[in-house]
Coordinates of C-alpha atoms in Angstrom, one line a residue:
M1 CA -53.4 -25.2 26.5
S2 CA -51.1 -27.6 26.4
S3 CA -50.4 -31.4 25.9
T4 CA -48.5 -34.2 27.9
I5 CA -44.9 -34.3 27.2
G6 CA -43.5 -37.3 25.9
Q7 CA -39.9 -38.3 25.4
L8 CA -37.9 -38.2 22.2
S9 CA -35.9 -41.2 21.4
I10 CA -33.5 -40.9 18.1
Q11 CA -31.5 -44.2 16.8
R12 CA -29.2 -44.5 14.2
P13 CA -29.9 -47.6 12.3
R14 CA -28.0 -48.5 9.3
F15 CA -28.8 -47.0 5.9
N16 CA -29.0 -43.5 7.6
H17 CA -32.5 -44.1 8.6
V18 CA -34.0 -42.0 11.1
Y19 CA -36.8 -42.8 13.7
L20 CA -38.8 -40.2 15.5
Q21 CA -40.6 -41.8 18.4
N22 CA -43.2 -40.1 20.5
I23 CA -42.7 -36.7 20.0
S24 CA -45.0 -34.2 21.9
F25 CA -44.3 -30.3 22.8
H26 CA -46.2 -27.5 25.0
L27 CA -47.1 -25.3 22.2
P28 CA -50.3 -22.6 21.9
K29 CA -52.5 -23.9 18.9
Q30 CA -51.5 -21.1 16.8
V31 CA -47.7 -22.6 16.3
R32 CA -47.8 -24.7 12.9
F33 CA -45.0 -26.9 12.0
P34 CA -44.0 -27.2 8.5
V35 CA -44.3 -30.7 6.8
L36 CA -41.2 -31.2 5.1
P37 CA -41.1 -32.8 1.7
L38 CA -39.8 -36.4 1.8
N39 CA -36.6 -37.0 0.0
S40 CA -36.9 -40.1 -2.2
H41 CA -33.7 -41.0 -2.3
V42 CA -33.2 -41.0 1.8
P43 CA -36.0 -42.8 3.4
V44 CA -37.3 -41.0 6.6
P45 CA -39.6 -44.0 8.8
V46 CA -42.0 -41.8 11.0
S47 CA -43.4 -43.9 13.5
S48 CA -45.6 -42.0 15.7
I49 CA -48.1 -39.0 15.6
S50 CA -48.6 -36.5 18.3
P51 CA -52.3 -35.1 19.2
F52 CA -52.6 -31.3 19.4
G53 CA -56.1 -30.7 20.4
S54 CA -58.4 -32.5 17.8
S55 CA -56.1 -32.3 15.4
R56 CA -52.8 -34.4 14.4
L57 CA -49.5 -32.9 13.0
L58 CA -47.1 -35.3 11.0
V59 CA -43.5 -33.6 11.9
C60 CA -40.5 -35.6 9.9
K61 CA -37.1 -34.6 9.4
C62 CA -34.9 -35.3 6.5
A63 CA -31.6 -36.6 7.1
S64 CA -29.4 -33.9 5.7
E65 CA -25.9 -32.4 6.3
K66 CA -27.6 -29.5 7.9
F67 CA -28.6 -31.5 10.9
S68 CA -25.3 -34.0 10.5
G69 CA -23.8 -32.3 13.5
S70 CA -26.9 -34.0 15.9
F71 CA -26.2 -37.2 14.8
E72 CA -22.6 -39.2 15.0
R73 CA -20.9 -39.9 12.0
D74 CA -20.6 -43.0 9.9
P75 CA -17.8 -44.9 10.0
G76 CA -15.0 -43.5 7.3
Q77 CA -17.5 -40.6 6.7
E78 CA -15.6 -37.3 6.0
Y79 CA -16.8 -34.0 6.5
G80 CA -13.6 -32.0 5.8
L81 CA -12.3 -30.5 2.4
D82 CA -11.1 -32.8 -0.1
S83 CA -7.3 -32.5 -0.7
N84 CA -7.8 -30.6 -4.1
Q85 CA -9.8 -28.0 -1.9
T86 CA -7.3 -28.0 0.7
V87 CA -4.6 -27.1 -1.9
K88 CA -6.1 -24.6 -3.5
Q89 CA -6.5 -22.8 0.1
K90 CA -3.2 -23.1 0.7
K91 CA -2.1 -21.3 -2.6
A92 CA -4.7 -18.7 -1.6
S93 CA -3.2 -17.9 1.8
I94 CA 0.2 -17.8 0.2
V95 CA -1.0 -15.3 -2.4
E96 CA -2.6 -13.4 0.1
I97 CA 0.5 -13.1 2.3
L98 CA 2.4 -12.2 -1.1
K99 CA -0.2 -9.3 -1.8
Q100 CA -0.1 -7.9 1.9
S101 CA 3.9 -7.6 1.8
N102 CA 3.6 -3.9 1.3
S103 CA 2.1 -3.4 4.8
I104 CA 5.2 -4.5 6.2
L105 CA 7.2 -1.8 4.3
P106 CA 7.6 1.1 7.0
H107 CA 9.4 -1.7 9.0
V108 CA 11.7 -2.9 6.5
V109 CA 12.7 0.5 5.6
L110 CA 13.4 1.0 9.3
A111 CA 15.6 -2.2 9.6
S112 CA 17.5 -1.0 6.4
T113 CA 18.2 2.3 8.1
V114 CA 19.6 0.6 11.5
L115 CA 21.4 -1.9 9.4
A116 CA 23.2 0.8 7.1
L117 CA 24.3 2.5 10.2
V118 CA 25.3 -0.5 12.2
Y119 CA 27.0 -2.5 9.4
P120 CA 27.7 0.0 6.4
P121 CA 29.0 -2.8 4.1
S122 CA 25.8 -4.5 3.8
F123 CA 24.5 -1.3 1.4
T124 CA 27.7 0.1 0.0
W125 CA 27.7 -2.3 -2.7
F126 CA 24.4 -1.2 -4.2
T127 CA 25.9 2.3 -5.9
S128 CA 24.3 4.9 -7.9
R129 CA 24.5 2.8 -10.9
Y130 CA 21.6 0.8 -9.5
Y131 CA 19.4 3.6 -8.6
A132 CA 17.8 3.8 -12.0
P133 CA 16.8 0.3 -12.6
A134 CA 15.6 0.0 -8.9
L135 CA 13.3 3.0 -9.1
G136 CA 12.3 2.0 -12.5
F137 CA 10.9 -1.5 -11.4
L138 CA 8.9 0.5 -8.8
M139 CA 7.3 2.2 -11.4
F140 CA 6.8 -0.9 -13.6
A141 CA 4.8 -2.4 -10.8
V142 CA 2.8 0.8 -10.9
G143 CA 2.0 0.2 -14.6
V144 CA 1.3 -3.4 -14.2
N145 CA -1.6 -2.6 -11.8
S146 CA -2.8 0.2 -13.7
S147 CA -4.6 0.9 -17.0
E148 CA -4.1 3.6 -20.0
K149 CA -7.7 5.1 -19.0
D150 CA -6.1 5.8 -15.3
F151 CA -3.8 8.0 -16.9
I152 CA -6.4 9.7 -19.5
E153 CA -8.4 10.8 -16.3
A154 CA -5.4 12.0 -14.5
F155 CA -4.9 14.5 -17.6
K156 CA -8.4 15.6 -16.7
R157 CA -7.4 17.2 -13.4
P158 CA -5.3 20.0 -14.7
Y159 CA -6.0 22.1 -11.4
A160 CA -4.7 19.2 -9.1
I161 CA -1.9 18.6 -11.6
F162 CA -0.8 22.4 -11.3
A163 CA -1.5 22.4 -7.4
G164 CA 1.0 19.6 -7.3
Y165 CA 3.6 21.6 -9.4
V166 CA 3.1 24.8 -6.7
G167 CA 3.6 22.4 -3.8
Q168 CA 7.0 21.1 -5.5
F169 CA 8.7 24.3 -6.5
V170 CA 6.9 27.1 -4.6
V171 CA 5.7 25.8 -1.2
K172 CA 8.7 23.3 -0.6
P173 CA 11.7 26.1 -1.5
L174 CA 10.0 28.4 0.8
L175 CA 10.2 26.0 3.6
G176 CA 13.7 25.1 2.3
Y177 CA 14.8 28.7 2.6
I178 CA 13.3 28.8 5.9
F179 CA 15.0 25.8 7.5
G180 CA 17.9 26.8 5.6
M181 CA 18.4 30.2 7.4
I182 CA 17.4 28.8 10.9
A183 CA 20.4 26.2 10.5
V184 CA 22.7 28.9 9.7
T185 CA 21.8 31.8 12.4
V186 CA 20.0 30.3 15.1
F187 CA 21.7 27.1 15.5
C188 CA 25.2 28.8 14.0
L189 CA 25.8 25.6 11.7
P190 CA 28.3 26.4 8.8
T191 CA 26.7 28.1 5.7
P192 CA 27.6 24.9 3.5
L193 CA 24.9 22.9 5.8
G194 CA 22.5 25.7 5.2
A195 CA 22.9 25.7 1.4
G196 CA 22.7 21.8 1.1
I197 CA 19.0 22.0 3.2
M198 CA 18.2 24.7 0.4
L199 CA 19.5 22.3 -2.2
V200 CA 17.1 19.5 -0.9
S201 CA 14.1 22.2 -1.2
C202 CA 15.0 23.0 -5.1
V203 CA 15.1 19.3 -7.1
S204 CA 12.2 17.8 -8.5
G205 CA 10.0 15.1 -6.8
A206 CA 10.6 11.4 -6.0
Q207 CA 9.4 8.6 -7.7
L208 CA 9.1 7.2 -4.4
S209 CA 6.0 9.5 -3.6
N210 CA 4.1 7.7 -6.8
Y211 CA 4.7 4.4 -5.1
A212 CA 3.6 5.8 -1.6
T213 CA 0.5 6.9 -3.5
F214 CA 0.0 3.6 -5.0
L215 CA -0.1 1.8 -1.4
T216 CA -2.5 4.0 -0.3
D217 CA -4.6 5.4 -3.1
P218 CA -4.3 3.3 -5.9
P219 CA -6.6 5.0 -8.6
L220 CA -4.8 8.3 -8.0
A221 CA -1.2 6.9 -8.4
P222 CA -1.1 8.1 -12.4
L223 CA -2.1 11.4 -11.3
S224 CA 1.2 11.4 -8.7
I225 CA 3.2 10.1 -11.6
V226 CA 2.0 12.8 -13.9
M227 CA 2.8 15.4 -11.2
T228 CA 6.5 13.9 -10.6
S229 CA 7.1 13.7 -14.2
L230 CA 5.9 17.1 -15.0
S231 CA 8.4 18.5 -11.8
T232 CA 11.3 16.3 -13.2
A233 CA 11.0 17.1 -16.9
T234 CA 11.0 20.8 -15.8
A235 CA 13.6 20.4 -13.0
V236 CA 16.2 21.0 -15.7
F237 CA 15.1 24.9 -16.1
V238 CA 13.7 25.5 -12.5
T239 CA 16.4 23.6 -10.4
P240 CA 19.0 26.1 -11.5
M241 CA 17.0 29.0 -10.9
L242 CA 15.7 28.2 -7.8
S243 CA 19.3 27.3 -6.6
L244 CA 20.6 30.7 -7.9
L245 CA 17.7 32.4 -6.0
L246 CA 18.1 30.8 -2.7
I247 CA 21.8 30.0 -2.5
G248 CA 23.2 32.3 -4.9
K249 CA 24.9 29.7 -7.1
R250 CA 23.6 28.7 -10.4
L251 CA 24.0 25.0 -11.3
P252 CA 24.2 23.7 -14.5
V253 CA 22.0 20.7 -14.6
D254 CA 22.6 18.1 -17.2
V255 CA 19.6 18.8 -19.5
M256 CA 20.2 15.4 -21.7
G257 CA 21.0 13.3 -18.3
M258 CA 17.7 14.7 -17.0
V259 CA 15.9 13.3 -19.8
S260 CA 17.5 10.3 -19.7
S261 CA 16.8 9.7 -16.3
I262 CA 13.2 10.4 -16.9
L263 CA 12.7 8.0 -19.9
Q264 CA 14.6 5.4 -17.6
I265 CA 13.2 5.7 -14.4
V266 CA 9.5 6.6 -15.2
I267 CA 8.2 6.7 -18.8
A268 CA 10.0 3.2 -20.0
P269 CA 9.0 1.1 -17.2
I270 CA 5.3 2.5 -16.7
A271 CA 5.0 1.9 -20.4
A272 CA 6.2 -1.5 -20.5
G273 CA 3.9 -2.1 -17.2
L274 CA 0.9 -0.9 -19.0
L275 CA 1.6 -2.8 -22.5
L276 CA 2.1 -6.0 -20.5
N277 CA -1.0 -5.8 -18.7
R278 CA -2.8 -4.8 -22.3
L279 CA -1.5 -7.7 -24.3
F280 CA -0.7 -10.5 -21.6
P281 CA -3.4 -9.9 -18.8
R282 CA -3.0 -13.6 -17.8
L283 CA 0.9 -12.9 -17.2
C284 CA 0.1 -9.8 -15.3
E285 CA -2.2 -12.0 -12.9
A286 CA 0.3 -14.7 -12.1
I287 CA 3.2 -11.9 -11.5
R288 CA 1.4 -9.7 -9.5
P289 CA 1.5 -11.5 -6.2
F290 CA 5.1 -11.3 -6.3
L291 CA 5.8 -7.4 -7.3
P292 CA 4.8 -6.4 -3.5
P293 CA 8.0 -8.2 -2.0
L294 CA 10.1 -7.5 -4.6
S295 CA 8.9 -3.6 -4.5
V296 CA 9.4 -4.1 -0.4
L297 CA 13.0 -5.3 -0.9
D298 CA 13.7 -2.8 -3.5
T299 CA 12.6 0.1 -2.0
A300 CA 14.9 -1.3 1.4
F301 CA 17.9 -0.8 -1.1
C302 CA 16.8 2.3 -2.3
V303 CA 17.0 3.7 1.3
G304 CA 19.6 1.8 3.2
A305 CA 22.2 2.4 0.1
P306 CA 22.7 6.1 0.0
L307 CA 22.9 6.3 3.8
A308 CA 25.8 3.5 4.1
I309 CA 27.4 5.2 1.4
N310 CA 27.1 8.5 3.2
I311 CA 28.0 7.4 6.6
N312 CA 30.8 9.6 7.4
S313 CA 28.9 12.4 6.2
V314 CA 25.6 11.7 8.4
L315 CA 27.7 10.6 11.7
S316 CA 29.7 14.0 11.3
P317 CA 29.4 16.7 14.3
F318 CA 26.7 18.2 12.8
G319 CA 24.9 15.3 11.9
L320 CA 22.2 15.4 14.9
T321 CA 21.4 18.5 14.4
V322 CA 21.0 18.7 10.7
S323 CA 18.9 15.6 10.9
L324 CA 16.4 17.3 13.5
L325 CA 16.0 20.4 10.8
I326 CA 15.5 17.8 8.1
V327 CA 12.9 15.9 9.9
A328 CA 11.0 19.4 10.8
F329 CA 11.3 20.5 6.7
H330 CA 9.8 16.9 5.8
L331 CA 7.2 17.5 8.2
S332 CA 6.2 21.1 7.3
A333 CA 5.9 20.0 3.8
F334 CA 3.8 16.8 4.4
I335 CA 1.5 19.3 6.3
A336 CA 1.4 21.9 4.0
G337 CA 0.6 19.8 1.1
F338 CA -2.3 18.2 3.1
F339 CA -3.8 21.0 4.5
L340 CA -3.6 23.1 1.5
S341 CA -4.5 21.0 -0.9
G342 CA -7.9 20.3 1.6
F343 CA -8.4 23.8 1.5
V344 CA -8.4 24.3 -2.5
F345 CA -10.3 21.2 -3.1
H346 CA -12.6 20.9 0.0
K347 CA -15.6 20.1 -2.7
A348 CA -13.9 17.4 -4.6
P349 CA -15.5 14.0 -3.8
D350 CA -12.3 12.2 -3.4
V351 CA -10.7 15.2 -1.3
K352 CA -9.2 12.9 1.5
A353 CA -7.2 10.6 -1.5
L354 CA -6.3 14.2 -3.2
Q355 CA -4.6 15.5 0.1
R356 CA -2.8 12.6 0.8
T357 CA -1.5 12.4 -2.5
L358 CA -0.3 16.2 -2.5
S359 CA 1.2 15.7 0.6
F360 CA 3.4 13.0 -0.7
E361 CA 4.2 15.2 -3.6
T362 CA 5.4 18.0 -1.4
G363 CA 7.0 16.3 1.4
M364 CA 8.9 13.8 -0.4
Q365 CA 11.7 14.9 -3.5
S366 CA 14.5 13.6 -5.2
S367 CA 17.2 13.9 -2.8
L368 CA 19.5 11.7 -4.4
L369 CA 19.4 14.1 -7.3
A370 CA 20.2 17.0 -4.9
L371 CA 23.1 14.7 -3.5
A372 CA 24.5 14.3 -7.0
L373 CA 24.5 17.8 -7.6
A374 CA 26.0 18.7 -4.4
N375 CA 28.9 16.3 -4.6
R376 CA 29.4 17.7 -8.2
F377 CA 29.3 21.2 -8.3
F378 CA 29.8 22.2 -4.9
Q379 CA 33.6 22.1 -3.3
D380 CA 33.0 21.7 0.2
P381 CA 31.4 18.3 1.0
L382 CA 29.3 19.8 4.1
V383 CA 26.8 20.7 1.3
G384 CA 25.9 16.7 0.7
V385 CA 25.3 15.9 4.3
P386 CA 21.7 17.1 4.5
P387 CA 20.8 15.4 0.6
A388 CA 22.2 12.2 2.5
I389 CA 20.2 12.6 5.3
S390 CA 17.3 13.4 3.7
T391 CA 17.0 10.4 1.5
V392 CA 16.6 8.6 4.8
I393 CA 13.9 10.9 6.6
M394 CA 12.0 11.3 3.8
S395 CA 11.4 7.5 2.9
L396 CA 10.7 6.8 6.7
M397 CA 8.5 9.4 7.2
G398 CA 6.7 8.6 3.8
F399 CA 6.3 5.1 4.2
S400 CA 5.1 5.7 8.0
L401 CA 2.4 8.0 6.7
V402 CA 1.8 5.0 4.3
M403 CA 1.1 2.7 7.0
L404 CA -0.9 5.3 9.2
W405 CA -3.5 6.2 6.4
A406 CA -3.5 2.6 5.6
K407 CA -4.7 1.5 8.8
K408 CA -7.5 4.5 8.8
K409 CA -8.9 3.2 5.6
E410 CA -9.4 -0.2 6.8

């Protein structure tokens, strides 16, 4: 059943009054229009009632913002954000851009590598005396974004800590020995180069692995820090034994120097970040957006400087072959850490995050320490070529995985 169709005319008078005239519809009986309450502050004159059968239905609409798009605006009326809201939005967008700086880290690392190869003086000023403060700043950033509860929870996972230790000082040295022998027997490279590859596999974990874990799985960053700190603390005994076993030369590692390094690079910066976060939370909230871009710049220097300083060794006649072997070594370590941890902890609720963490721990090590040991205790300079190349390759591969896994999580 239907009624005749009229015409709808809408006028825009002064004082925002809305007049509805001669409204009729083709609708079934079952359809009923809700009667909207009239706003006492906005008068809405209604001049027509349309018949539906034997009854009459009053249809009225209030002039509101929801229907403002159907009418032309009053002169001088503004529907946009006010100036304060616009400023707040701009500030929020700048903060978000700063926080997202970590997403370009792999590209920055690659750019710093190319710049170090093309123009070494751009990084040669960043000598080894700056490494400890630079790595310490990365640990400070982790501390600011963590709490003491996170580290307490990390110590509640002894099996994961032990697995990381095995990856550092069992799996990785075995891979280093294999690729060191391949370098000498298959590619007929000089023995010092094979010894350099083995030396890389004997040192402790890298602090960059903690930062990589923080970028991909922030809740597990304290666990990664505990793993790296444990391997670094025991490296004063384990690294000389492994070097004697694999290379045939016992390296007298400086125990006090190692302890000092742990305090400067790991413990003190993280403690400072945690303390600042506990006592001055508003200050931490203010500086957090600036930490990602500064950390990216910091990492770029930590990668580009060793390459620029050791550019002659990297560009030596054996540089390409050694680079390929170092790539294969690190790739094997990343893969071994990922799949072995997945096999051992397959029932863990956060198994994927744990796999990524242990992959970083196994695939990334303190190549700078290996380079320092090579330059100090080996007369042949070729021993230092693999550690110098490893510093760059390890960083590029590690932060490429950061970008890959971060995109997969999104």
